[in-house]
């Protein structure tokens, strides 16, 4: 079981029941046995739901429905339906939305739009189509924003803009362009900040530093 998230008093997670249904979305109520909540990719294929996040009283996650669209953004409304939000990367490749986080009443995540902009920072307001926030690493290469965390009214994440600093700590205030907070490991090596967590009004993370 991986990618666990509490939603409406139950624990949702990715798991394989070993019964030929593949890796799917499971749920545990706190009593009795966990059970498969949905076979999103029917039969023996796996939807492999990942990066579960709650936004506007709905459960969002990355999954592959086996419908030729690849891994895209899905949602469960908490009542009955599980739906694919949008085919962000048209065709079979999938946008692969990852590292979901809620900030300023929007859902942010890393995704690839398939339009030669690479994997960048995207957002979804819950109603309109998801959109790219910025092309942090201009052109085809990926900035690959990951480990998103909200701290002091900003969205922090790890990214590479292609400016020679490598993968460092970035921030986004919700309106201006995302910016490099600090080149923690100057030069060609990068600090590669990961596993960001807020504790006692500070942002903690794993990072390589230059001494």
PDB file of N, CA, C and O in Angstrom, residues 163-211:
ATOM      1  N   UNK A 163      19.276  27.311 -15.835  1.00  0.00           N
ATOM      2  CA  UNK A 163      20.140  28.497 -15.742  1.00  0.00           C
ATOM      3  C   UNK A 163      21.537  28.172 -15.223  1.00  0.00           C
ATOM      4  O   UNK A 163      22.324  29.074 -14.938  1.00  0.00           O
ATOM      5  N   UNK A 164      21.830  26.882 -15.076  1.00  0.00           N
ATOM      6  CA  UNK A 164      23.148  26.467 -14.598  1.00  0.00           C
ATOM      7  C   UNK A 164      23.200  26.170 -13.120  1.00  0.00           C
ATOM      8  O   UNK A 164      24.202  25.628 -12.633  1.00  0.00           O
ATOM      9  N   UNK A 165      22.144  26.525 -12.394  1.00  0.00           N
ATOM     10  CA  UNK A 165      22.117  26.280 -10.941  1.00  0.00           C
ATOM     11  C   UNK A 165      21.742  24.839 -10.619  1.00  0.00           C
ATOM     12  O   UNK A 165      21.985  24.368  -9.509  1.00  0.00           O
ATOM     13  N   UNK A 166      21.145  24.143 -11.586  1.00  0.00           N
ATOM     14  CA  UNK A 166      20.689  22.785 -11.333  1.00  0.00           C
ATOM     15  C   UNK A 166      19.380  22.765 -10.572  1.00  0.00           C
ATOM     16  O   UNK A 166      18.654  23.764 -10.524  1.00  0.00           O
ATOM     17  N   UNK A 167      19.063  21.652  -9.944  1.00  0.00           N
ATOM     18  CA  UNK A 167      17.804  21.508  -9.206  1.00  0.00           C
ATOM     19  C   UNK A 167      17.935  22.148  -7.826  1.00  0.00           C
ATOM     20  O   UNK A 167      18.693  21.692  -6.977  1.00  0.00           O
ATOM     21  N   UNK A 168      17.156  23.229  -7.622  1.00  0.00           N
ATOM     22  CA  UNK A 168      17.240  23.999  -6.379  1.00  0.00           C
ATOM     23  C   UNK A 168      15.840  24.313  -5.848  1.00  0.00           C
ATOM     24  O   UNK A 168      14.847  23.836  -6.391  1.00  0.00           O
ATOM     25  N   UNK A 169      15.779  25.127  -4.802  1.00  0.00           N
ATOM     26  CA  UNK A 169      14.518  25.475  -4.151  1.00  0.00           C
ATOM     27  C   UNK A 169      13.859  26.665  -4.856  1.00  0.00           C
ATOM     28  O   UNK A 169      14.467  27.725  -5.002  1.00  0.00           O
ATOM     29  N   UNK A 170      12.602  26.472  -5.269  1.00  0.00           N
ATOM     30  CA  UNK A 170      11.834  27.513  -5.954  1.00  0.00           C
ATOM     31  C   UNK A 170      10.571  27.838  -5.167  1.00  0.00           C
ATOM     32  O   UNK A 170      10.162  27.076  -4.289  1.00  0.00           O
ATOM     33  N   UNK A 171       9.958  28.989  -5.500  1.00  0.00           N
ATOM     34  CA  UNK A 171       8.721  29.395  -4.835  1.00  0.00           C
ATOM     35  C   UNK A 171       7.798  30.095  -5.823  1.00  0.00           C
ATOM     36  O   UNK A 171       8.245  30.657  -6.828  1.00  0.00           O
ATOM     37  N   UNK A 172       6.512  30.067  -5.501  1.00  0.00           N
ATOM     38  CA  UNK A 172       5.490  30.721  -6.326  1.00  0.00           C
ATOM     39  C   UNK A 172       4.472  31.350  -5.385  1.00  0.00           C
ATOM     40  O   UNK A 172       3.960  30.698  -4.479  1.00  0.00           O
ATOM     41  N   UNK A 173       4.171  32.649  -5.608  1.00  0.00           N
ATOM     42  CA  UNK A 173       3.267  33.362  -4.701  1.00  0.00           C
ATOM     43  C   UNK A 173       1.821  33.373  -5.178  1.00  0.00           C
ATOM     44  O   UNK A 173       0.957  33.978  -4.536  1.00  0.00           O
ATOM     45  N   UNK A 174       1.556  32.751  -6.309  1.00  0.00           N
ATOM     46  CA  UNK A 174       0.191  32.666  -6.809  1.00  0.00           C
ATOM     47  C   UNK A 174      -0.142  33.668  -7.878  1.00  0.00           C
ATOM     48  O   UNK A 174      -1.210  33.578  -8.501  1.00  0.00           O
ATOM     49  N   UNK A 175       0.744  34.632  -8.114  1.00  0.00           N
ATOM     50  CA  UNK A 175       0.451  35.658  -9.123  1.00  0.00           C
ATOM     51  C   UNK A 175       1.656  35.961 -10.017  1.00  0.00           C
ATOM     52  O   UNK A 175       1.542  35.949 -11.235  1.00  0.00           O
ATOM     53  N   UNK A 176       2.809  36.228  -9.428  1.00  0.00           N
ATOM     54  CA  UNK A 176       4.005  36.510 -10.219  1.00  0.00           C
ATOM     55  C   UNK A 176       4.619  35.211 -10.733  1.00  0.00           C
ATOM     56  O   UNK A 176       4.173  34.122 -10.381  1.00  0.00           O
ATOM     57  N   UNK A 177       5.660  35.330 -11.537  1.00  0.00           N
ATOM     58  CA  UNK A 177       6.334  34.130 -12.037  1.00  0.00           C
ATOM     59  C   UNK A 177       7.037  33.391 -10.896  1.00  0.00           C
ATOM     60  O   UNK A 177       7.536  34.021  -9.957  1.00  0.00           O
ATOM     61  N   UNK A 178       7.105  32.077 -10.960  1.00  0.00           N
ATOM     62  CA  UNK A 178       7.897  31.330  -9.989  1.00  0.00           C
ATOM     63  C   UNK A 178       9.346  31.811 -10.007  1.00  0.00           C
ATOM     64  O   UNK A 178       9.839  32.249 -11.056  1.00  0.00           O
ATOM     65  N   UNK A 179      10.019  31.723  -8.860  1.00  0.00           N
ATOM     66  CA  UNK A 179      11.391  32.240  -8.790  1.00  0.00           C
ATOM     67  C   UNK A 179      12.280  31.328  -7.947  1.00  0.00           C
ATOM     68  O   UNK A 179      11.808  30.584  -7.086  1.00  0.00           O
ATOM     69  N   UNK A 180      13.576  31.400  -8.223  1.00  0.00           N
ATOM     70  CA  UNK A 180      14.571  30.652  -7.466  1.00  0.00           C
ATOM     71  C   UNK A 180      14.744  31.300  -6.100  1.00  0.00           C
ATOM     72  O   UNK A 180      15.069  32.488  -6.008  1.00  0.00           O
ATOM     73  N   UNK A 181      14.523  30.538  -5.037  1.00  0.00           N
ATOM     74  CA  UNK A 181      14.664  31.069  -3.680  1.00  0.00           C
ATOM     75  C   UNK A 181      16.136  31.237  -3.332  1.00  0.00           C
ATOM     76  O   UNK A 181      16.560  32.278  -2.834  1.00  0.00           O
ATOM     77  N   UNK A 182      16.907  30.186  -3.617  1.00  0.00           N
ATOM     78  CA  UNK A 182      18.332  30.230  -3.313  1.00  0.00           C
ATOM     79  C   UNK A 182      19.058  29.096  -4.025  1.00  0.00           C
ATOM     80  O   UNK A 182      18.524  27.990  -4.145  1.00  0.00           O
ATOM     81  N   UNK A 183      20.248  29.401  -4.519  1.00  0.00           N
ATOM     82  CA  UNK A 183      21.116  28.366  -5.087  1.00  0.00           C
ATOM     83  C   UNK A 183      21.892  27.766  -3.910  1.00  0.00           C
ATOM     84  O   UNK A 183      22.992  28.209  -3.582  1.00  0.00           O
ATOM     85  N   UNK A 184      21.303  26.775  -3.260  1.00  0.00           N
ATOM     86  CA  UNK A 184      21.841  26.225  -2.015  1.00  0.00           C
ATOM     87  C   UNK A 184      23.228  25.606  -2.226  1.00  0.00           C
ATOM     88  O   UNK A 184      24.118  25.753  -1.401  1.00  0.00           O
ATOM     89  N   UNK A 185      23.387  24.903  -3.341  1.00  0.00           N
ATOM     90  CA  UNK A 185      24.691  24.319  -3.685  1.00  0.00           C
ATOM     91  C   UNK A 185      25.153  25.014  -4.961  1.00  0.00           C
ATOM     92  O   UNK A 185      24.805  24.597  -6.061  1.00  0.00           O
ATOM     93  N   UNK A 186      25.946  26.089  -4.841  1.00  0.00           N
ATOM     94  CA  UNK A 186      26.365  26.865  -6.015  1.00  0.00           C
ATOM     95  C   UNK A 186      27.176  26.035  -7.002  1.00  0.00           C
ATOM     96  O   UNK A 186      27.902  25.124  -6.620  1.00  0.00           O
ATOM     97  N   UNK A 187      27.049  26.380  -8.257  1.00  0.00           N
ATOM     98  CA  UNK A 187      27.815  25.716  -9.293  1.00  0.00           C
ATOM     99  C   UNK A 187      27.047  24.586  -9.947  1.00  0.00           C
ATOM    100  O   UNK A 187      25.824  24.468  -9.808  1.00  0.00           O
ATOM    101  N   UNK A 188      27.781  23.738 -10.642  1.00  0.00           N
ATOM    102  CA  UNK A 188      27.146  22.683 -11.418  1.00  0.00           C
ATOM    103  C   UNK A 188      26.452  21.620 -10.574  1.00  0.00           C
ATOM    104  O   UNK A 188      25.423  21.083 -10.998  1.00  0.00           O
ATOM    105  N   UNK A 189      26.969  21.250  -9.389  1.00  0.00           N
ATOM    106  CA  UNK A 189      26.167  20.329  -8.558  1.00  0.00           C
ATOM    107  C   UNK A 189      24.886  21.046  -8.130  1.00  0.00           C
ATOM    108  O   UNK A 189      24.819  22.272  -8.113  1.00  0.00           O
ATOM    109  N   UNK A 190      23.883  20.298  -7.776  1.00  0.00           N
ATOM    110  CA  UNK A 190      22.670  20.937  -7.274  1.00  0.00           C
ATOM    111  C   UNK A 190      22.294  20.370  -5.910  1.00  0.00           C
ATOM    112  O   UNK A 190      22.710  19.280  -5.540  1.00  0.00           O
ATOM    113  N   UNK A 191      21.518  21.134  -5.154  1.00  0.00           N
ATOM    114  CA  UNK A 191      21.158  20.708  -3.798  1.00  0.00           C
ATOM    115  C   UNK A 191      20.043  19.662  -3.810  1.00  0.00           C
ATOM    116  O   UNK A 191      19.893  18.903  -2.863  1.00  0.00           O
ATOM    117  N   UNK A 192      19.230  19.651  -4.874  1.00  0.00           N
ATOM    118  CA  UNK A 192      18.164  18.667  -5.027  1.00  0.00           C
ATOM    119  C   UNK A 192      17.278  18.572  -3.781  1.00  0.00           C
ATOM    120  O   UNK A 192      17.172  17.507  -3.157  1.00  0.00           O
ATOM    121  N   UNK A 193      16.609  19.664  -3.390  1.00  0.00           N
ATOM    122  CA  UNK A 193      15.759  19.638  -2.186  1.00  0.00           C
ATOM    123  C   UNK A 193      14.583  18.673  -2.346  1.00  0.00           C
ATOM    124  O   UNK A 193      13.934  18.632  -3.390  1.00  0.00           O
ATOM    125  N   UNK A 194      14.327  17.889  -1.265  1.00  0.00           N
ATOM    126  CA  UNK A 194      13.292  16.862  -1.325  1.00  0.00           C
ATOM    127  C   UNK A 194      12.566  16.739   0.014  1.00  0.00           C
ATOM    128  O   UNK A 194      13.040  17.204   1.020  1.00  0.00           O
ATOM    129  N   UNK A 195      11.419  16.091  -0.040  1.00  0.00           N
ATOM    130  CA  UNK A 195      10.639  15.740   1.158  1.00  0.00           C
ATOM    131  C   UNK A 195      10.340  16.958   2.034  1.00  0.00           C
ATOM    132  O   UNK A 195      10.634  16.974   3.225  1.00  0.00           O
ATOM    133  N   UNK A 196       9.756  17.990   1.444  1.00  0.00           N
ATOM    134  CA  UNK A 196       9.485  19.232   2.173  1.00  0.00           C
ATOM    135  C   UNK A 196       8.319  19.068   3.143  1.00  0.00           C
ATOM    136  O   UNK A 196       7.268  18.533   2.801  1.00  0.00           O
ATOM    137  N   UNK A 197       8.529  19.567   4.367  1.00  0.00           N
ATOM    138  CA  UNK A 197       7.529  19.464   5.426  1.00  0.00           C
ATOM    139  C   UNK A 197       7.563  20.728   6.279  1.00  0.00           C
ATOM    140  O   UNK A 197       8.638  21.219   6.620  1.00  0.00           O
ATOM    141  N   UNK A 198       6.394  21.242   6.622  1.00  0.00           N
ATOM    142  CA  UNK A 198       6.304  22.428   7.478  1.00  0.00           C
ATOM    143  C   UNK A 198       6.182  21.991   8.929  1.00  0.00           C
ATOM    144  O   UNK A 198       5.343  21.153   9.275  1.00  0.00           O
ATOM    145  N   UNK A 199       7.029  22.591   9.788  1.00  0.00           N
ATOM    146  CA  UNK A 199       7.024  22.267  11.209  1.00  0.00           C
ATOM    147  C   UNK A 199       7.470  23.491  11.991  1.00  0.00           C
ATOM    148  O   UNK A 199       8.505  24.092  11.693  1.00  0.00           O
ATOM    149  N   UNK A 200       6.660  23.898  12.999  1.00  0.00           N
ATOM    150  CA  UNK A 200       6.987  25.055  13.851  1.00  0.00           C
ATOM    151  C   UNK A 200       7.346  26.290  13.028  1.00  0.00           C
ATOM    152  O   UNK A 200       8.362  26.952  13.249  1.00  0.00           O
ATOM    153  N   UNK A 201       6.498  26.588  12.045  1.00  0.00           N
ATOM    154  CA  UNK A 201       6.648  27.782  11.210  1.00  0.00           C
ATOM    155  C   UNK A 201       7.966  27.828  10.439  1.00  0.00           C
ATOM    156  O   UNK A 201       8.518  28.897  10.176  1.00  0.00           O
ATOM    157  N   UNK A 202       8.453  26.656  10.097  1.00  0.00           N
ATOM    158  CA  UNK A 202       9.639  26.567   9.246  1.00  0.00           C
ATOM    159  C   UNK A 202       9.442  25.468   8.212  1.00  0.00           C
ATOM    160  O   UNK A 202       8.676  24.527   8.439  1.00  0.00           O
ATOM    161  N   UNK A 203      10.121  25.608   7.084  1.00  0.00           N
ATOM    162  CA  UNK A 203      10.064  24.610   6.027  1.00  0.00           C
ATOM    163  C   UNK A 203      11.316  23.743   6.092  1.00  0.00           C
ATOM    164  O   UNK A 203      12.428  24.239   5.946  1.00  0.00           O
ATOM    165  N   UNK A 204      11.122  22.457   6.333  1.00  0.00           N
ATOM    166  CA  UNK A 204      12.241  21.518   6.423  1.00  0.00           C
ATOM    167  C   UNK A 204      12.302  20.662   5.165  1.00  0.00           C
ATOM    168  O   UNK A 204      11.263  20.323   4.576  1.00  0.00           O
ATOM    169  N   UNK A 205      13.517  20.297   4.767  1.00  0.00           N
ATOM    170  CA  UNK A 205      13.681  19.435   3.602  1.00  0.00           C
ATOM    171  C   UNK A 205      15.086  18.837   3.589  1.00  0.00           C
ATOM    172  O   UNK A 205      16.004  19.337   4.236  1.00  0.00           O
ATOM    173  N   UNK A 206      15.212  17.755   2.841  1.00  0.00           N
ATOM    174  CA  UNK A 206      16.512  17.126   2.627  1.00  0.00           C
ATOM    175  C   UNK A 206      17.237  17.850   1.511  1.00  0.00           C
ATOM    176  O   UNK A 206      16.635  18.144   0.468  1.00  0.00           O
ATOM    177  N   UNK A 207      18.513  18.154   1.697  1.00  0.00           N
ATOM    178  CA  UNK A 207      19.246  18.906   0.674  1.00  0.00           C
ATOM    179  C   UNK A 207      20.739  18.619   0.773  1.00  0.00           C
ATOM    180  O   UNK A 207      21.282  18.422   1.855  1.00  0.00           O
ATOM    181  N   UNK A 208      21.382  18.612  -0.382  1.00  0.00           N
ATOM    182  CA  UNK A 208      22.825  18.532  -0.438  1.00  0.00           C
ATOM    183  C   UNK A 208      23.364  19.951  -0.306  1.00  0.00           C
ATOM    184  O   UNK A 208      22.896  20.871  -0.969  1.00  0.00           O
ATOM    185  N   UNK A 209      24.352  20.157   0.585  1.00  0.00           N
ATOM    186  CA  UNK A 209      24.888  21.502   0.782  1.00  0.00           C
ATOM    187  C   UNK A 209      26.386  21.521   0.530  1.00  0.00           C
ATOM    188  O   UNK A 209      27.068  20.494   0.589  1.00  0.00           O
ATOM    189  N   UNK A 210      26.885  22.716   0.226  1.00  0.00           N
ATOM    190  CA  UNK A 210      28.327  22.897  -0.006  1.00  0.00           C
ATOM    191  C   UNK A 210      28.963  23.459   1.263  1.00  0.00           C
ATOM    192  O   UNK A 210      28.546  24.473   1.791  1.00  0.00           O
ATOM    193  N   UNK A 211      29.950  22.779   1.783  1.00  0.00           N
ATOM    194  CA  UNK A 211      30.637  23.222   3.005  1.00  0.00           C
ATOM    195  C   UNK A 211      32.048  23.679   2.685  1.00  0.00           C
ATOM    196  O   UNK A 211      32.795  22.964   2.007  1.00  0.00           O
TER     197      UNK A 211
END
